Amino acid sequence: MRQDFDSVININVDIPESRIQRKSVSRIFGGLVWILVASSNVPLPLLQGWVMFVSVMAFFFSLLFLGMFLSGMVTQINANWNFLDFAYHFTMFVFYFGAFLLEAAATSLHDLHCNTTLTVEPLLTDNQYNINVAATIFAFVTTACYGCSLGLALRRWRP
């Protein structure tokens, strides 16, 4: 039965399994950053807006990149896919490093008190602070994953 199914579909695409696994790990941690920042009600839109943009953009482009590999379009498009993989991971590493720094900065403002009309309230509630700490940790882990992927892509791309 399995042999009949493979002959009908005729899958002849060489997909490096490690490349798919690296993208999956980065996508999972990036999705966690996205969810955690969104669940904190984004108390600092200027700082956390960039974090949201980076995590959504990385999630979307990672799915697009993975879909191209799974569908076999890489064999039909004449491009240097090793360089494109390197360029993608370099861009995402730089963007996520910036997002990690901004999320850490937003988290560090926990003790800053805002003067509202009647009372002085902390900028982040304890719940928002805890969520931002988790988002900062996962942003760092995602940055490290993209850094490892960048190193492997550089080693594969270099002649």
PDB file of C-alpha atoms in Angstrom:
ATOM      1  CA  MET A   1       0.000   0.000   0.000  1.00  0.00           C
ATOM      2  CA  ARG A   2       2.769   2.457   0.917  1.00  0.00           C
ATOM      3  CA  GLN A   3       4.667   1.782  -2.297  1.00  0.00           C
ATOM      4  CA  ASP A   4       1.512   2.399  -4.372  1.00  0.00           C
ATOM      5  CA  PHE A   5       0.914   5.700  -2.611  1.00  0.00           C
ATOM      6  CA  ASP A   6       4.480   6.896  -3.251  1.00  0.00           C
ATOM      7  CA  SER A   7       4.301   5.954  -6.910  1.00  0.00           C
ATOM      8  CA  VAL A   8       1.041   7.876  -7.355  1.00  0.00           C
ATOM      9  CA  ILE A   9       2.306  11.012  -5.641  1.00  0.00           C
ATOM     10  CA  ASN A  10       5.854  10.707  -7.095  1.00  0.00           C
ATOM     11  CA  ILE A  11       7.707  12.756  -4.503  1.00  0.00           C
ATOM     12  CA  ASN A  12      11.229  13.432  -5.740  1.00  0.00           C
ATOM     13  CA  VAL A  13      12.152  16.391  -3.579  1.00  0.00           C
ATOM     14  CA  ASP A  14      15.360  16.290  -1.561  1.00  0.00           C
ATOM     15  CA  ILE A  15      14.496  18.124   1.658  1.00  0.00           C
ATOM     16  CA  PRO A  16      17.252  18.433   4.231  1.00  0.00           C
ATOM     17  CA  GLU A  17      15.583  17.256   7.425  1.00  0.00           C
ATOM     18  CA  SER A  18      17.792  19.331   9.715  1.00  0.00           C
ATOM     19  CA  ARG A  19      16.779  22.512   7.890  1.00  0.00           C
ATOM     20  CA  ILE A  20      13.102  21.752   8.492  1.00  0.00           C
ATOM     21  CA  GLN A  21      13.727  20.921  12.154  1.00  0.00           C
ATOM     22  CA  ARG A  22      15.644  24.165  12.723  1.00  0.00           C
ATOM     23  CA  LYS A  23      12.846  26.188  11.179  1.00  0.00           C
ATOM     24  CA  SER A  24      10.282  24.356  13.299  1.00  0.00           C
ATOM     25  CA  VAL A  25      12.110  25.097  16.563  1.00  0.00           C
ATOM     26  CA  SER A  26      12.527  28.763  15.643  1.00  0.00           C
ATOM     27  CA  ARG A  27       8.876  28.965  14.637  1.00  0.00           C
ATOM     28  CA  ILE A  28       7.680  27.417  17.911  1.00  0.00           C
ATOM     29  CA  PHE A  29       9.701  29.767  20.122  1.00  0.00           C
ATOM     30  CA  GLY A  30       8.871  32.757  17.917  1.00  0.00           C
ATOM     31  CA  GLY A  31       5.188  31.896  18.189  1.00  0.00           C
ATOM     32  CA  LEU A  32       5.532  31.796  21.967  1.00  0.00           C
ATOM     33  CA  VAL A  33       7.057  35.281  21.964  1.00  0.00           C
ATOM     34  CA  TRP A  34       4.190  36.499  19.799  1.00  0.00           C
ATOM     35  CA  ILE A  35       1.569  34.952  22.116  1.00  0.00           C
ATOM     36  CA  LEU A  36       3.216  36.166  25.322  1.00  0.00           C
ATOM     37  CA  VAL A  37       3.629  39.766  24.166  1.00  0.00           C
ATOM     38  CA  ALA A  38       0.063  39.847  22.867  1.00  0.00           C
ATOM     39  CA  SER A  39      -1.289  38.432  26.130  1.00  0.00           C
ATOM     40  CA  SER A  40       0.401  41.187  28.156  1.00  0.00           C
ATOM     41  CA  ASN A  41      -1.979  43.702  26.506  1.00  0.00           C
ATOM     42  CA  VAL A  42       1.083  45.515  25.077  1.00  0.00           C
ATOM     43  CA  PRO A  43       1.475  48.185  27.790  1.00  0.00           C
ATOM     44  CA  LEU A  44       4.403  49.793  25.942  1.00  0.00           C
ATOM     45  CA  PRO A  45       3.345  49.915  22.281  1.00  0.00           C
ATOM     46  CA  LEU A  46       6.448  51.726  21.068  1.00  0.00           C
ATOM     47  CA  LEU A  47       8.816  49.055  22.380  1.00  0.00           C
ATOM     48  CA  GLN A  48       6.633  45.984  22.122  1.00  0.00           C
ATOM     49  CA  GLY A  49       5.220  46.901  18.723  1.00  0.00           C
ATOM     50  CA  TRP A  50       8.575  46.058  17.151  1.00  0.00           C
ATOM     51  CA  VAL A  51       8.661  42.750  19.041  1.00  0.00           C
ATOM     52  CA  MET A  52       5.213  41.877  17.707  1.00  0.00           C
ATOM     53  CA  PHE A  53       6.171  42.912  14.166  1.00  0.00           C
ATOM     54  CA  VAL A  54       9.335  40.813  14.207  1.00  0.00           C
ATOM     55  CA  SER A  55       7.667  37.721  15.654  1.00  0.00           C
ATOM     56  CA  VAL A  56       4.725  37.860  13.219  1.00  0.00           C
ATOM     57  CA  MET A  57       7.002  38.561  10.237  1.00  0.00           C
ATOM     58  CA  ALA A  58       9.413  35.768  11.183  1.00  0.00           C
ATOM     59  CA  PHE A  59       6.518  33.356  11.701  1.00  0.00           C
ATOM     60  CA  PHE A  60       5.010  34.223   8.304  1.00  0.00           C
ATOM     61  CA  PHE A  61       8.273  34.074   6.332  1.00  0.00           C
ATOM     62  CA  SER A  62       9.341  30.891   8.083  1.00  0.00           C
ATOM     63  CA  LEU A  63       6.068  29.248   7.039  1.00  0.00           C
ATOM     64  CA  LEU A  64       6.525  30.565   3.496  1.00  0.00           C
ATOM     65  CA  PHE A  65      10.116  29.285   3.343  1.00  0.00           C
ATOM     66  CA  LEU A  66       9.101  25.900   4.742  1.00  0.00           C
ATOM     67  CA  GLY A  67       6.177  25.658   2.329  1.00  0.00           C
ATOM     68  CA  MET A  68       8.491  26.274  -0.606  1.00  0.00           C
ATOM     69  CA  PHE A  69      10.731  23.416   0.528  1.00  0.00           C
ATOM     70  CA  LEU A  70       7.854  21.032   1.180  1.00  0.00           C
ATOM     71  CA  SER A  71       6.077  21.784  -2.077  1.00  0.00           C
ATOM     72  CA  GLY A  72       9.199  21.218  -4.142  1.00  0.00           C
ATOM     73  CA  MET A  73       9.343  24.736  -5.575  1.00  0.00           C
ATOM     74  CA  VAL A  74      13.050  24.895  -4.724  1.00  0.00           C
ATOM     75  CA  THR A  75      13.766  22.468  -7.541  1.00  0.00           C
ATOM     76  CA  GLN A  76      11.787  24.585 -10.023  1.00  0.00           C
ATOM     77  CA  ILE A  77      13.242  27.991  -9.118  1.00  0.00           C
ATOM     78  CA  ASN A  78      16.821  28.556 -10.185  1.00  0.00           C
ATOM     79  CA  ALA A  79      18.323  30.338  -7.176  1.00  0.00           C
ATOM     80  CA  ASN A  80      21.178  29.929  -4.755  1.00  0.00           C
ATOM     81  CA  TRP A  81      19.071  28.517  -1.907  1.00  0.00           C
ATOM     82  CA  ASN A  82      22.036  28.218   0.430  1.00  0.00           C
ATOM     83  CA  PHE A  83      22.659  31.960   0.150  1.00  0.00           C
ATOM     84  CA  LEU A  84      18.950  32.736   0.548  1.00  0.00           C
ATOM     85  CA  ASP A  85      18.860  30.542   3.651  1.00  0.00           C
ATOM     86  CA  PHE A  86      21.894  32.408   5.038  1.00  0.00           C
ATOM     87  CA  ALA A  87      20.389  35.830   4.222  1.00  0.00           C
ATOM     88  CA  TYR A  88      17.052  34.880   5.807  1.00  0.00           C
ATOM     89  CA  HIS A  89      18.641  33.629   9.023  1.00  0.00           C
ATOM     90  CA  PHE A  90      20.982  36.636   9.223  1.00  0.00           C
ATOM     91  CA  THR A  91      18.054  39.042   8.860  1.00  0.00           C
ATOM     92  CA  MET A  92      15.929  37.191  11.398  1.00  0.00           C
ATOM     93  CA  PHE A  93      18.861  36.970  13.841  1.00  0.00           C
ATOM     94  CA  VAL A  94      19.452  40.730  13.694  1.00  0.00           C
ATOM     95  CA  PHE A  95      15.733  41.533  13.969  1.00  0.00           C
ATOM     96  CA  TYR A  96      15.157  39.091  16.830  1.00  0.00           C
ATOM     97  CA  PHE A  97      18.245  40.346  18.674  1.00  0.00           C
ATOM     98  CA  GLY A  98      16.778  43.851  18.529  1.00  0.00           C
ATOM     99  CA  ALA A  99      13.387  42.522  19.599  1.00  0.00           C
ATOM    100  CA  PHE A 100      15.009  40.700  22.514  1.00  0.00           C
ATOM    101  CA  LEU A 101      16.734  43.904  23.659  1.00  0.00           C
ATOM    102  CA  LEU A 102      13.526  45.928  23.389  1.00  0.00           C
ATOM    103  CA  GLU A 103      11.507  43.298  25.248  1.00  0.00           C
ATOM    104  CA  ALA A 104      14.160  43.190  27.980  1.00  0.00           C
ATOM    105  CA  ALA A 105      14.040  46.993  28.188  1.00  0.00           C
ATOM    106  CA  ALA A 106      10.247  46.930  28.451  1.00  0.00           C
ATOM    107  CA  THR A 107      10.466  44.309  31.187  1.00  0.00           C
ATOM    108  CA  SER A 108      13.058  46.293  33.126  1.00  0.00           C
ATOM    109  CA  LEU A 109      10.607  49.212  33.424  1.00  0.00           C
ATOM    110  CA  HIS A 110       8.505  47.189  35.872  1.00  0.00           C
ATOM    111  CA  ASP A 111       9.311  49.428  38.844  1.00  0.00           C
ATOM    112  CA  LEU A 112       8.780  52.671  36.946  1.00  0.00           C
ATOM    113  CA  HIS A 113       5.723  54.454  38.310  1.00  0.00           C
ATOM    114  CA  CYS A 114       3.403  56.427  36.078  1.00  0.00           C
ATOM    115  CA  ASN A 115       1.660  59.500  37.381  1.00  0.00           C
ATOM    116  CA  THR A 116      -1.987  59.166  36.441  1.00  0.00           C
ATOM    117  CA  THR A 117      -4.591  61.754  37.297  1.00  0.00           C
ATOM    118  CA  LEU A 118      -5.263  60.611  40.871  1.00  0.00           C
ATOM    119  CA  THR A 119      -2.822  57.863  41.813  1.00  0.00           C
ATOM    120  CA  VAL A 120       0.686  56.729  41.052  1.00  0.00           C
ATOM    121  CA  GLU A 121       0.562  53.262  39.494  1.00  0.00           C
ATOM    122  CA  PRO A 122       3.329  50.951  38.326  1.00  0.00           C
ATOM    123  CA  LEU A 123       3.837  50.834  34.573  1.00  0.00           C
ATOM    124  CA  LEU A 124       3.455  47.043  34.463  1.00  0.00           C
ATOM    125  CA  THR A 125       1.209  45.008  36.705  1.00  0.00           C
ATOM    126  CA  ASP A 126       2.699  41.919  38.316  1.00  0.00           C
ATOM    127  CA  ASN A 127       0.920  39.696  35.790  1.00  0.00           C
ATOM    128  CA  GLN A 128       2.205  41.755  32.842  1.00  0.00           C
ATOM    129  CA  TYR A 129       5.683  41.699  34.356  1.00  0.00           C
ATOM    130  CA  ASN A 130       5.662  37.900  34.639  1.00  0.00           C
ATOM    131  CA  ILE A 131       4.434  37.532  31.063  1.00  0.00           C
ATOM    132  CA  ASN A 132       7.106  39.959  29.826  1.00  0.00           C
ATOM    133  CA  VAL A 133       9.821  38.041  31.672  1.00  0.00           C
ATOM    134  CA  ALA A 134       8.710  34.848  29.912  1.00  0.00           C
ATOM    135  CA  ALA A 135       8.552  36.700  26.564  1.00  0.00           C
ATOM    136  CA  THR A 136      12.078  38.028  27.139  1.00  0.00           C
ATOM    137  CA  ILE A 137      13.397  34.537  27.877  1.00  0.00           C
ATOM    138  CA  PHE A 138      11.731  33.054  24.795  1.00  0.00           C
ATOM    139  CA  ALA A 139      12.930  35.979  22.652  1.00  0.00           C
ATOM    140  CA  PHE A 140      16.467  35.179  23.789  1.00  0.00           C
ATOM    141  CA  VAL A 141      15.991  31.459  23.054  1.00  0.00           C
ATOM    142  CA  THR A 142      14.573  32.310  19.615  1.00  0.00           C
ATOM    143  CA  THR A 143      17.530  34.616  18.959  1.00  0.00           C
ATOM    144  CA  ALA A 144      19.892  31.799  19.939  1.00  0.00           C
ATOM    145  CA  CYS A 145      18.064  29.379  17.607  1.00  0.00           C
ATOM    146  CA  TYR A 146      18.351  31.820  14.714  1.00  0.00           C
ATOM    147  CA  GLY A 147      22.029  32.346  15.622  1.00  0.00           C
ATOM    148  CA  CYS A 148      22.708  28.597  15.476  1.00  0.00           C
ATOM    149  CA  SER A 149      20.806  28.348  12.197  1.00  0.00           C
ATOM    150  CA  LEU A 150      22.813  31.294  10.899  1.00  0.00           C
ATOM    151  CA  GLY A 151      26.079  29.550  11.758  1.00  0.00           C
ATOM    152  CA  LEU A 152      24.985  26.343  10.048  1.00  0.00           C
ATOM    153  CA  ALA A 153      23.735  28.259   7.002  1.00  0.00           C
ATOM    154  CA  LEU A 154      27.039  30.130   6.792  1.00  0.00           C
ATOM    155  CA  ARG A 155      28.990  26.880   6.942  1.00  0.00           C
ATOM    156  CA  ARG A 156      26.807  25.368   4.199  1.00  0.00           C
ATOM    157  CA  TRP A 157      26.894  28.499   1.994  1.00  0.00           C
ATOM    158  CA  ARG A 158      30.655  29.180   2.171  1.00  0.00           C
ATOM    159  CA  PRO A 159      32.570  27.502  -0.654  1.00  0.00           C
TER     160      PRO A 159
END
